[in-house]
CSV table of N, CA, C and O in Angstrom, one decimal:
chain,number,residue,atom,x,y,z
A,28,GLN,N,-9.5,-17.6,7.0
A,28,GLN,CA,-10.2,-17.4,7.8
A,28,GLN,C,-8.4,-16.1,8.2
A,28,GLN,O,-8.0,-16.4,8.4
A,29,VAL,N,-9.4,-14.8,7.7
A,29,VAL,CA,-8.2,-13.8,8.6
A,29,VAL,C,-7.3,-14.1,10.3
A,29,VAL,O,-8.8,-13.6,10.2
A,30,GLN,N,-6.3,-14.1,10.4
A,30,GLN,CA,-5.8,-13.5,11.9
A,30,GLN,C,-5.1,-11.7,11.4
A,30,GLN,O,-4.5,-12.1,11.2
A,31,TRP,N,-6.3,-11.9,12.5
A,31,TRP,CA,-5.5,-10.8,13.2
A,31,TRP,C,-4.1,-10.5,14.8
A,31,TRP,O,-5.3,-11.3,15.4
A,32,VAL,N,-3.2,-10.3,14.6
A,32,VAL,CA,-2.9,-10.2,15.8
A,32,VAL,C,-3.0,-8.9,16.2
A,32,VAL,O,-1.8,-8.0,15.6
A,33,GLU,N,-2.8,-8.2,17.1
A,33,GLU,CA,-2.2,-6.5,17.9
A,33,GLU,C,-1.4,-6.6,18.2
A,33,GLU,O,-0.1,-8.3,19.4
A,34,SER,N,-0.5,-6.0,18.8
A,34,SER,CA,1.3,-5.8,19.6
A,34,SER,C,1.3,-4.5,19.7
A,34,SER,O,1.2,-3.4,19.7
A,35,GLY,N,2.3,-3.8,20.8
A,35,GLY,CA,1.9,-2.2,21.1
A,35,GLY,C,1.5,-2.5,22.9
A,35,GLY,O,2.0,-1.4,23.3
A,36,GLY,N,1.6,-3.7,23.4
A,36,GLY,CA,0.9,-3.6,24.8
A,36,GLY,C,2.6,-3.6,25.4
A,36,GLY,O,3.1,-3.5,24.9
A,37,GLY,N,1.6,-2.8,27.0
A,37,GLY,CA,2.6,-2.7,27.9
A,37,GLY,C,2.4,-1.8,29.4
A,37,GLY,O,1.1,-1.7,29.2
A,38,LEU,N,2.9,-1.9,29.4
A,38,LEU,CA,3.1,-1.0,31.3
A,38,LEU,C,4.0,0.3,30.8
A,38,LEU,O,5.2,0.4,31.1
A,39,VAL,N,2.8,1.6,31.4
A,39,VAL,CA,3.9,2.3,31.5
A,39,VAL,C,3.2,3.6,32.4
A,39,VAL,O,1.9,2.8,33.5
A,40,GLN,N,3.6,4.6,32.8
A,40,GLN,CA,3.3,5.4,33.7
A,40,GLN,C,1.6,5.9,33.1
A,40,GLN,O,1.8,6.2,31.5
A,41,ALA,N,1.2,7.3,34.1
A,41,ALA,CA,0.1,8.2,33.6
A,41,ALA,C,0.7,9.3,32.5
A,41,ALA,O,2.3,10.1,33.5
A,42,GLY,N,0.0,9.6,31.5
A,42,GLY,CA,0.9,10.7,30.6
A,42,GLY,C,1.8,10.0,29.7
A,42,GLY,O,1.5,10.9,28.6
A,43,ALA,N,1.9,9.3,30.1
A,43,ALA,CA,2.8,8.2,28.8
A,43,ALA,C,2.3,7.8,27.3
A,43,ALA,O,0.2,8.3,26.9
A,44,SER,N,2.4,7.6,26.3
A,44,SER,CA,2.1,7.2,24.7
A,44,SER,C,2.3,5.9,25.0
A,44,SER,O,3.5,5.3,25.5
A,45,LEU,N,1.3,4.9,24.0
A,45,LEU,CA,1.6,3.7,23.3
A,45,LEU,C,0.9,3.8,22.1
A,45,LEU,O,0.3,4.5,22.0
A,46,ARG,N,1.3,3.2,21.2
A,46,ARG,CA,0.7,2.8,19.6
A,46,ARG,C,0.3,1.5,19.6
A,46,ARG,O,2.0,0.0,20.2
A,47,LEU,N,-0.7,0.9,19.7
A,47,LEU,CA,-1.0,-0.3,19.6
A,47,LEU,C,-0.8,-0.9,18.3
A,47,LEU,O,-1.6,0.2,17.4
A,48,SER,N,-0.6,-2.1,17.8
A,48,SER,CA,-1.2,-2.4,16.2
A,48,SER,C,-1.8,-3.0,16.0
A,48,SER,O,-1.4,-3.9,17.3
A,49,CYS,N,-2.6,-3.4,15.4
A,49,CYS,CA,-3.2,-4.6,14.3
A,49,CYS,C,-3.0,-5.6,12.8
A,49,CYS,O,-3.1,-4.8,12.5
A,50,ALA,N,-2.0,-5.8,12.5
A,50,ALA,CA,-1.7,-7.1,11.8
A,50,ALA,C,-2.0,-7.6,10.9
A,50,ALA,O,-2.2,-9.3,12.3
A,51,ALA,N,-3.1,-8.2,9.7
A,51,ALA,CA,-4.0,-9.6,9.4
A,51,ALA,C,-2.5,-10.8,9.0
A,51,ALA,O,-1.5,-9.8,8.5
A,52,SER,N,-2.9,-11.4,9.2
A,52,SER,CA,-2.5,-12.4,8.5
A,52,SER,C,-1.8,-12.9,7.5
A,52,SER,O,-1.2,-13.3,7.2
A,53,ARG,N,-3.0,-12.4,6.7
A,53,ARG,CA,-2.4,-11.5,5.0
A,53,ARG,C,-4.0,-10.9,4.5
A,53,ARG,O,-4.9,-10.6,5.3
A,54,ARG,N,-3.9,-11.1,3.3
A,54,ARG,CA,-5.2,-10.1,3.1
A,54,ARG,C,-5.5,-9.9,3.2
A,54,ARG,O,-6.3,-11.4,2.7
A,55,ALA,N,-7.1,-9.4,3.5
A,55,ALA,CA,-8.3,-9.6,3.8
A,55,ALA,C,-8.8,-8.9,2.3
A,55,ALA,O,-8.8,-7.8,2.5
A,56,ALA,N,-9.9,-9.9,2.4
A,56,ALA,CA,-10.9,-9.4,1.0
A,56,ALA,C,-12.0,-9.2,1.9
A,56,ALA,O,-12.6,-8.3,2.8
A,57,GLY,N,-12.5,-7.6,0.4
A,57,GLY,CA,-13.9,-7.5,0.1
A,57,GLY,C,-13.5,-6.0,1.4
A,57,GLY,O,-12.4,-5.3,1.7
A,58,VAL,N,-14.7,-5.2,1.0
A,58,VAL,CA,-14.4,-3.9,2.7
A,58,VAL,C,-15.4,-3.8,3.5
A,58,VAL,O,-16.0,-5.0,3.8
A,59,TYR,N,-14.3,-3.1,4.9
A,59,TYR,CA,-13.9,-3.7,6.1
A,59,TYR,C,-13.6,-2.6,7.0
A,59,TYR,O,-13.5,-2.0,5.8
A,60,ALA,N,-14.9,-3.0,8.3
A,60,ALA,CA,-13.9,-1.1,8.9
A,60,ALA,C,-13.3,-2.4,9.7
A,60,ALA,O,-13.7,-3.7,10.2
A,61,MET,N,-12.7,-1.0,10.7
A,61,MET,CA,-11.9,-1.9,11.5
A,61,MET,C,-12.2,-1.6,13.3
A,61,MET,O,-12.1,0.4,12.8
A,62,GLY,N,-12.6,-1.6,14.2
A,62,GLY,CA,-12.5,-1.5,15.4
A,62,GLY,C,-11.5,-2.6,16.1
A,62,GLY,O,-10.5,-3.0,16.3
A,63,TRP,N,-11.2,-1.2,17.4
A,63,TRP,CA,-10.4,-1.1,18.6
A,63,TRP,C,-11.4,-1.4,19.9
A,63,TRP,O,-11.8,-0.1,19.9
A,64,PHE,N,-11.4,-2.1,20.0
A,64,PHE,CA,-12.6,-2.3,21.6
A,64,PHE,C,-11.5,-2.6,23.1
A,64,PHE,O,-10.2,-3.0,23.1
A,65,ARG,N,-11.8,-3.3,23.8
A,65,ARG,CA,-10.9,-3.2,25.6
A,65,ARG,C,-11.8,-3.9,26.5
A,65,ARG,O,-13.2,-2.8,26.1
A,66,GLN,N,-11.6,-4.1,27.4
A,66,GLN,CA,-11.6,-5.6,28.4
A,66,GLN,C,-11.2,-5.3,29.4
A,66,GLN,O,-9.7,-5.6,29.5
A,67,ALA,N,-12.2,-4.9,31.0
A,67,ALA,CA,-10.5,-4.4,31.8
A,67,ALA,C,-11.1,-5.8,32.6
A,67,ALA,O,-12.1,-6.1,32.6
A,68,PRO,N,-10.9,-5.7,33.8
A,68,PRO,CA,-11.2,-7.2,35.3
A,68,PRO,C,-12.5,-7.1,34.9
A,68,PRO,O,-12.4,-6.1,35.6
A,69,GLY,N,-13.9,-7.2,35.0
A,69,GLY,CA,-14.6,-7.6,35.4
A,69,GLY,C,-15.3,-6.6,35.2
A,69,GLY,O,-17.2,-6.0,35.7
A,70,ARG,N,-15.3,-6.3,33.7
A,70,ARG,CA,-15.8,-5.7,32.8
A,70,ARG,C,-16.7,-5.7,31.9
A,70,ARG,O,-16.1,-6.5,31.5
A,71,GLU,N,-17.4,-5.3,31.1
A,71,GLU,CA,-18.2,-5.8,29.5
A,71,GLU,C,-17.0,-4.0,29.1
A,71,GLU,O,-16.5,-4.0,29.0
A,72,ARG,N,-16.6,-5.9,27.7
A,72,ARG,CA,-15.8,-5.2,26.3
A,72,ARG,C,-16.5,-4.1,26.0
A,72,ARG,O,-17.9,-3.9,26.2
A,73,GLU,N,-15.1,-2.3,25.3
A,73,GLU,CA,-16.4,-1.4,25.9
A,73,GLU,C,-15.4,-0.7,24.4
A,73,GLU,O,-14.4,-1.2,24.4
A,74,PHE,N,-16.3,-0.3,23.4
A,74,PHE,CA,-15.7,0.1,22.0
A,74,PHE,C,-14.6,1.4,22.4
A,74,PHE,O,-14.8,2.4,23.3
A,75,VAL,N,-13.4,1.5,21.6
A,75,VAL,CA,-13.0,2.8,22.0
A,75,VAL,C,-12.9,3.2,20.7
A,75,VAL,O,-13.0,4.8,20.5
A,76,ALA,N,-12.5,3.0,19.7
A,76,ALA,CA,-12.8,3.6,18.3
A,76,ALA,C,-12.2,2.3,17.0
A,76,ALA,O,-12.2,1.9,16.9
A,77,ALA,N,-13.2,3.9,16.3
A,77,ALA,CA,-12.9,2.3,14.5
A,77,ALA,C,-13.0,3.7,13.0
A,77,ALA,O,-12.9,5.4,13.4
A,78,ILE,N,-12.4,2.8,12.4
A,78,ILE,CA,-12.2,4.0,10.8
A,78,ILE,C,-13.0,2.5,9.7
A,78,ILE,O,-12.9,1.7,10.4
A,79,SER,N,-13.9,3.5,9.3
A,79,SER,CA,-13.8,3.0,7.8
A,79,SER,C,-13.0,2.5,6.9
A,79,SER,O,-12.7,3.3,6.6
A,80,TRP,N,-13.7,2.4,5.7
A,80,TRP,CA,-13.2,1.8,4.4
A,80,TRP,C,-12.9,2.9,4.3
A,80,TRP,O,-11.7,3.1,3.2
A,81,ALA,N,-14.0,4.3,4.0
A,81,ALA,CA,-13.2,5.5,3.5
A,81,ALA,C,-12.8,6.6,4.8
A,81,ALA,O,-12.5,7.5,4.0
A,82,ASN,N,-11.8,5.7,5.8
A,82,ASN,CA,-11.6,6.2,6.5
A,82,ASN,C,-12.0,7.4,7.4
A,82,ASN,O,-11.3,8.3,8.3
A,83,ALA,N,-13.3,7.0,7.5
A,83,ALA,CA,-14.3,7.9,8.6
A,83,ALA,C,-14.1,7.2,10.0
A,83,ALA,O,-13.4,5.6,9.9
A,84,THR,N,-13.0,7.5,10.9
A,84,THR,CA,-13.4,7.6,12.1
A,84,THR,C,-13.9,7.8,13.5
A,84,THR,O,-14.7,9.2,13.1
A,85,ALA,N,-14.6,7.1,14.3
A,85,ALA,CA,-15.5,7.1,15.2
A,85,ALA,C,-14.7,7.2,16.6
A,85,ALA,O,-13.5,6.2,17.0
A,86,TYR,N,-14.3,7.4,18.1
A,86,TYR,CA,-14.2,7.2,19.0
A,86,TYR,C,-14.8,7.1,20.2
A,86,TYR,O,-16.1,8.0,20.6
A,87,ALA,N,-14.0,6.9,21.5
A,87,ALA,CA,-15.4,6.7,22.8
A,87,ALA,C,-15.3,8.0,22.8
A,87,ALA,O,-13.9,8.1,22.8
A,88,ASP,N,-16.1,9.0,23.8
A,88,ASP,CA,-15.7,10.0,24.4
A,88,ASP,C,-14.8,10.6,24.9
A,88,ASP,O,-14.2,10.8,25.8
A,89,SER,N,-14.9,9.3,26.0
A,89,SER,CA,-13.5,8.7,27.2
A,89,SER,C,-12.3,9.2,26.2
A,89,SER,O,-11.0,8.5,27.4
A,90,VAL,N,-12.0,8.7,25.0
A,90,VAL,CA,-10.4,8.6,24.6
A,90,VAL,C,-10.7,9.8,23.2
A,90,VAL,O,-9.0,10.4,23.1
A,91,LYS,N,-11.3,10.6,23.2
A,91,LYS,CA,-11.3,11.6,22.5
A,91,LYS,C,-10.1,12.3,22.9
A,91,LYS,O,-10.6,12.3,23.3
A,92,GLY,N,-10.0,13.2,21.6
A,92,GLY,CA,-8.5,13.9,21.9
A,92,GLY,C,-7.5,13.2,22.3
A,92,GLY,O,-6.7,14.0,22.3
A,93,ARG,N,-7.3,12.3,23.1
A,93,ARG,CA,-6.0,11.9,23.3
A,93,ARG,C,-5.5,10.3,22.2
A,93,ARG,O,-4.8,10.0,22.4
A,94,PHE,N,-6.4,9.7,21.7
A,94,PHE,CA,-6.2,8.9,20.9
A,94,PHE,C,-6.1,9.1,19.1
A,94,PHE,O,-7.6,9.6,19.0
A,95,ALA,N,-5.7,8.1,18.5
A,95,ALA,CA,-5.9,8.3,17.3
A,95,ALA,C,-5.9,7.3,16.0
A,95,ALA,O,-5.2,6.3,16.9
A,96,ILE,N,-7.4,6.8,15.4
A,96,ILE,CA,-7.2,5.1,15.3
A,96,ILE,C,-6.7,5.4,13.5
A,96,ILE,O,-7.1,6.3,13.1
A,97,SER,N,-5.7,5.2,12.5
A,97,SER,CA,-5.6,5.3,11.1
A,97,SER,C,-5.5,3.2,10.8
A,97,SER,O,-4.4,2.4,10.9
A,98,THR,N,-5.0,3.5,9.5
A,98,THR,CA,-4.8,1.9,8.8
A,98,THR,C,-3.5,2.6,7.5
A,98,THR,O,-3.3,3.4,7.3
A,99,GLU,N,-2.7,1.3,7.2
A,99,GLU,CA,-2.1,1.9,6.2
A,99,GLU,C,-1.8,0.0,5.8
A,99,GLU,O,-3.0,-0.7,6.2
A,100,ASN,N,-0.8,0.3,4.8
A,100,ASN,CA,-0.3,-1.3,4.0
A,100,ASN,C,-2.0,-1.6,3.9
A,100,ASN,O,-2.2,-3.4,3.3
A,101,ALA,N,-2.3,-0.6,3.0
A,101,ALA,CA,-3.5,-1.3,2.3
A,101,ALA,C,-4.9,-1.9,2.8
A,101,ALA,O,-5.5,-3.2,3.2
A,102,LYS,N,-4.7,-1.5,4.2
A,102,LYS,CA,-5.9,-1.4,5.8
A,102,LYS,C,-6.0,-3.0,6.1
A,102,LYS,O,-6.2,-3.4,6.6
A,103,ASN,N,-4.2,-3.2,5.7
A,103,ASN,CA,-4.5,-4.4,6.3
A,103,ASN,C,-3.4,-4.6,7.4
A,103,ASN,O,-3.0,-5.0,8.1
A,104,THR,N,-3.8,-3.3,8.5
A,104,THR,CA,-2.6,-3.1,9.8
A,104,THR,C,-3.5,-1.8,10.2
A,104,THR,O,-3.6,-0.7,9.3
A,105,VAL,N,-3.9,-1.9,11.1
A,105,VAL,CA,-4.2,-1.0,12.0
A,105,VAL,C,-3.4,-0.5,13.1
A,105,VAL,O,-3.2,-1.2,13.9
A,106,ASN,N,-3.5,0.8,13.6
A,106,ASN,CA,-3.5,1.1,14.4
A,106,ASN,C,-3.2,2.2,15.3
A,106,ASN,O,-5.2,2.5,15.1
A,107,LEU,N,-3.2,2.2,16.8
A,107,LEU,CA,-4.2,3.3,17.7
A,107,LEU,C,-2.7,3.5,18.0
A,107,LEU,O,-2.6,2.6,19.1
A,108,GLN,N,-3.1,4.8,18.1
A,108,GLN,CA,-1.6,5.7,19.1
A,108,GLN,C,-2.1,6.6,20.2
A,108,GLN,O,-3.0,7.5,20.0
A,109,MET,N,-2.4,6.0,21.6
A,109,MET,CA,-2.7,6.3,22.4
A,109,MET,C,-1.6,7.5,23.8
A,109,MET,O,-1.0,7.2,24.2
A,110,ASN,N,-2.4,8.5,24.1
A,110,ASN,CA,-1.5,9.2,24.2
A,110,ASN,C,-2.4,10.3,25.0
A,110,ASN,O,-2.7,9.7,26.3
A,111,ASN,N,-0.9,10.8,26.6
A,111,ASN,CA,-1.6,11.2,27.6
A,111,ASN,C,-2.4,10.4,28.7
A,111,ASN,O,-3.6,10.0,28.7
A,112,LEU,N,-2.0,9.0,28.4
A,112,LEU,CA,-3.0,7.9,28.8
A,112,LEU,C,-2.7,7.5,30.4
A,112,LEU,O,-2.1,8.3,31.3
A,113,LYS,N,-4.3,7.1,30.9
A,113,LYS,CA,-4.7,7.3,32.3
A,113,LYS,C,-4.5,6.3,32.3
A,113,LYS,O,-4.7,5.1,32.1
A,114,PRO,N,-4.5,5.5,34.2
A,114,PRO,CA,-4.9,4.3,35.2
A,114,PRO,C,-6.2,3.8,34.1
A,114,PRO,O,-6.1,2.8,34.2
A,115,GLU,N,-7.1,4.9,34.0
A,115,GLU,CA,-8.3,4.4,33.7
A,115,GLU,C,-8.3,3.6,32.3
A,115,GLU,O,-9.3,2.6,32.0
A,116,ASP,N,-7.5,3.8,32.0
A,116,ASP,CA,-7.0,3.0,30.2
A,116,ASP,C,-6.2,2.1,29.7
A,116,ASP,O,-6.8,0.9,29.4
A,117,THR,N,-6.7,1.4,31.6
A,117,THR,CA,-6.0,-0.5,31.8
A,117,THR,C,-6.9,-1.4,31.4
A,117,THR,O,-8.6,-1.0,31.9
A,118,SER,N,-6.6,-1.8,30.1
A,118,SER,CA,-7.5,-3.2,29.8
A,118,SER,C,-6.7,-4.1,28.8
A,118,SER,O,-5.4,-3.4,28.9
A,119,VAL,N,-7.1,-5.1,27.9
A,119,VAL,CA,-6.9,-5.4,27.4
A,119,VAL,C,-7.5,-5.1,25.9
A,119,VAL,O,-8.4,-5.2,26.1
A,120,TYR,N,-6.5,-4.3,24.5
A,120,TYR,CA,-7.2,-3.8,24.0
A,120,TYR,C,-7.1,-4.9,22.7
A,120,TYR,O,-5.9,-6.0,22.8
A,121,PHE,N,-8.3,-5.0,21.6
A,121,PHE,CA,-8.6,-5.9,21.3
A,121,PHE,C,-8.6,-5.6,19.6
A,121,PHE,O,-9.2,-4.4,20.0
A,122,CYS,N,-8.1,-5.3,19.1
A,122,CYS,CA,-9.1,-5.3,17.4
A,122,CYS,C,-9.8,-6.6,16.9
A,122,CYS,O,-9.8,-7.4,17.4
A,123,ALA,N,-10.5,-5.8,15.8
A,123,ALA,CA,-11.6,-6.8,15.2
A,123,ALA,C,-12.2,-5.8,13.3
A,123,ALA,O,-11.4,-4.7,13.6
A,124,ARG,N,-12.1,-6.5,12.3
A,124,ARG,CA,-13.1,-6.6,11.9
A,124,ARG,C,-14.1,-6.6,11.5
A,124,ARG,O,-14.5,-7.8,11.7
A,125,LYS,N,-15.2,-5.5,11.0
A,125,LYS,CA,-16.7,-5.1,10.6
A,125,LYS,C,-16.5,-5.3,9.1
A,125,LYS,O,-16.5,-4.6,8.7
A,126,PRO,N,-17.1,-6.5,8.1
A,126,PRO,CA,-17.1,-6.2,7.0
A,126,PRO,C,-18.7,-5.3,6.8
A,126,PRO,O,-19.0,-5.0,7.4
A,127,GLY,N,-18.1,-5.1,5.6
A,127,GLY,CA,-18.7,-3.6,4.8
A,127,GLY,C,-18.2,-2.4,5.3
A,127,GLY,O,-17.1,-1.8,5.6
A,128,LEU,N,-19.2,-1.3,5.0
A,128,LEU,CA,-18.4,0.4,4.8
A,128,LEU,C,-18.8,1.0,6.1
A,128,LEU,O,-17.6,1.6,6.5
A,129,GLY,N,-19.8,0.4,6.8
A,129,GLY,CA,-20.5,1.3,7.9
A,129,GLY,C,-18.8,1.0,9.3
A,129,GLY,O,-18.9,0.1,9.1
A,130,ILE,N,-19.4,2.0,10.0
A,130,ILE,CA,-18.6,2.3,11.5
A,130,ILE,C,-19.7,1.0,12.2
A,130,ILE,O,-20.6,1.5,12.5
A,131,SER,N,-19.5,0.4,13.2
A,131,SER,CA,-20.1,0.2,14.6
A,131,SER,C,-20.2,0.0,15.7
A,131,SER,O,-18.4,0.3,15.8
A,132,PHE,N,-20.5,1.1,16.6
A,132,PHE,CA,-19.9,0.9,18.4
A,132,PHE,C,-20.1,-0.5,19.0
A,132,PHE,O,-19.7,-0.8,19.7
A,133,ARG,N,-20.9,-1.7,18.0
A,133,ARG,CA,-21.4,-3.3,18.9
A,133,ARG,C,-20.7,-3.7,18.7
A,133,ARG,O,-19.9,-4.2,17.9
A,134,SER,N,-20.0,-4.2,19.5
A,134,SER,CA,-18.9,-5.6,19.1
A,134,SER,C,-19.2,-6.9,18.5
A,134,SER,O,-18.6,-8.1,17.5
A,135,ASP,N,-21.0,-6.9,19.0
A,135,ASP,CA,-21.2,-8.2,18.2
A,135,ASP,C,-21.1,-8.0,16.6
A,135,ASP,O,-22.2,-9.0,15.7
A,136,ASP,N,-21.2,-6.9,16.1
A,136,ASP,CA,-21.0,-6.2,14.9
A,136,ASP,C,-19.6,-7.0,14.0
A,136,ASP,O,-19.7,-7.2,12.9
A,137,TYR,N,-19.0,-7.1,15.0
A,137,TYR,CA,-17.4,-7.2,14.2
A,137,TYR,C,-16.8,-8.4,14.6
A,137,TYR,O,-17.5,-9.7,15.3
A,138,ALA,N,-16.7,-9.5,13.5
A,138,ALA,CA,-15.9,-10.5,13.1
A,138,ALA,C,-14.1,-10.4,13.2
A,138,ALA,O,-14.0,-9.0,13.5
A,139,ASP,N,-14.0,-11.4,13.4
A,139,ASP,CA,-12.2,-12.0,13.2
A,139,ASP,C,-11.2,-10.6,14.5
A,139,ASP,O,-10.9,-10.0,13.9
A,140,TRP,N,-11.8,-11.1,15.4
A,140,TRP,CA,-11.4,-10.6,16.9
A,140,TRP,C,-9.7,-11.2,16.5
A,140,TRP,O,-9.3,-12.9,17.6
A,141,GLY,N,-8.6,-10.5,17.0
A,141,GLY,CA,-7.4,-10.0,17.7
A,141,GLY,C,-7.9,-10.8,18.9
A,141,GLY,O,-8.7,-11.3,19.7
A,142,GLN,N,-6.4,-11.1,19.1
A,142,GLN,CA,-5.7,-11.9,21.1
A,142,GLN,C,-5.8,-11.5,22.2
A,142,GLN,O,-5.9,-11.9,23.5
A,143,GLY,N,-5.6,-9.8,21.8
A,143,GLY,CA,-5.9,-8.6,22.9
A,143,GLY,C,-4.7,-8.8,23.1
A,143,GLY,O,-3.0,-9.7,23.2
A,144,THR,N,-4.1,-7.3,23.5
A,144,THR,CA,-2.7,-6.9,24.5
A,144,THR,C,-2.9,-6.6,25.4
A,144,THR,O,-3.8,-5.2,25.0
A,145,GLN,N,-2.7,-6.8,26.0
A,145,GLN,CA,-2.3,-5.9,27.5
A,145,GLN,C,-1.9,-4.6,27.8
A,145,GLN,O,-1.0,-3.7,27.5
A,146,VAL,N,-2.5,-3.6,28.4
A,146,VAL,CA,-1.9,-2.1,28.8
A,146,VAL,C,-1.8,-2.0,29.6
A,146,VAL,O,-3.6,-1.7,30.5
A,147,THR,N,-1.2,-1.6,31.0
A,147,THR,CA,-1.4,-0.6,32.1
A,147,THR,C,-0.9,0.4,32.3
A,147,THR,O,0.3,0.2,31.6
A,148,VAL,N,-1.9,0.9,33.3
A,148,VAL,CA,-1.1,2.4,33.0
A,148,VAL,C,-0.8,2.8,34.4
A,148,VAL,O,-2.0,2.6,34.9
A,149,SER,N,0.2,3.1,34.9
A,149,SER,CA,0.3,3.5,36.6
A,149,SER,C,0.2,4.8,36.6
A,149,SER,O,0.7,5.6,36.0
A,150,SER,N,-0.3,4.5,38.7
A,150,SER,CA,-0.5,6.2,38.3
A,150,SER,C,1.0,7.2,38.8
A,150,SER,O,2.3,6.1,39.6
């Protein structure tokens, strides 16, 4: 089974930028979409962004225009560029792989979750 490892989290001030990366432990087989989700303490895991095998993208309304998802390394790495960060972006961010062509906003459709990386934005 492919493992995905996130990196790039940290503590920043409001208005700053961070770039999260998620790398596969080995080349993943088949076609798939990649997603980023986040979960704050006491809250449900929520969709942030996703990118399909054909490079179609989707974003949560709360991050649209500030965050950008991309892939590299033959889709074995997925990045999340986060600009103009806000305190409400503070969460643990997870990447996950969804088998198949399409994007989904539902966490249940995703498998192979990473362990998460903490993003903390101070006001």
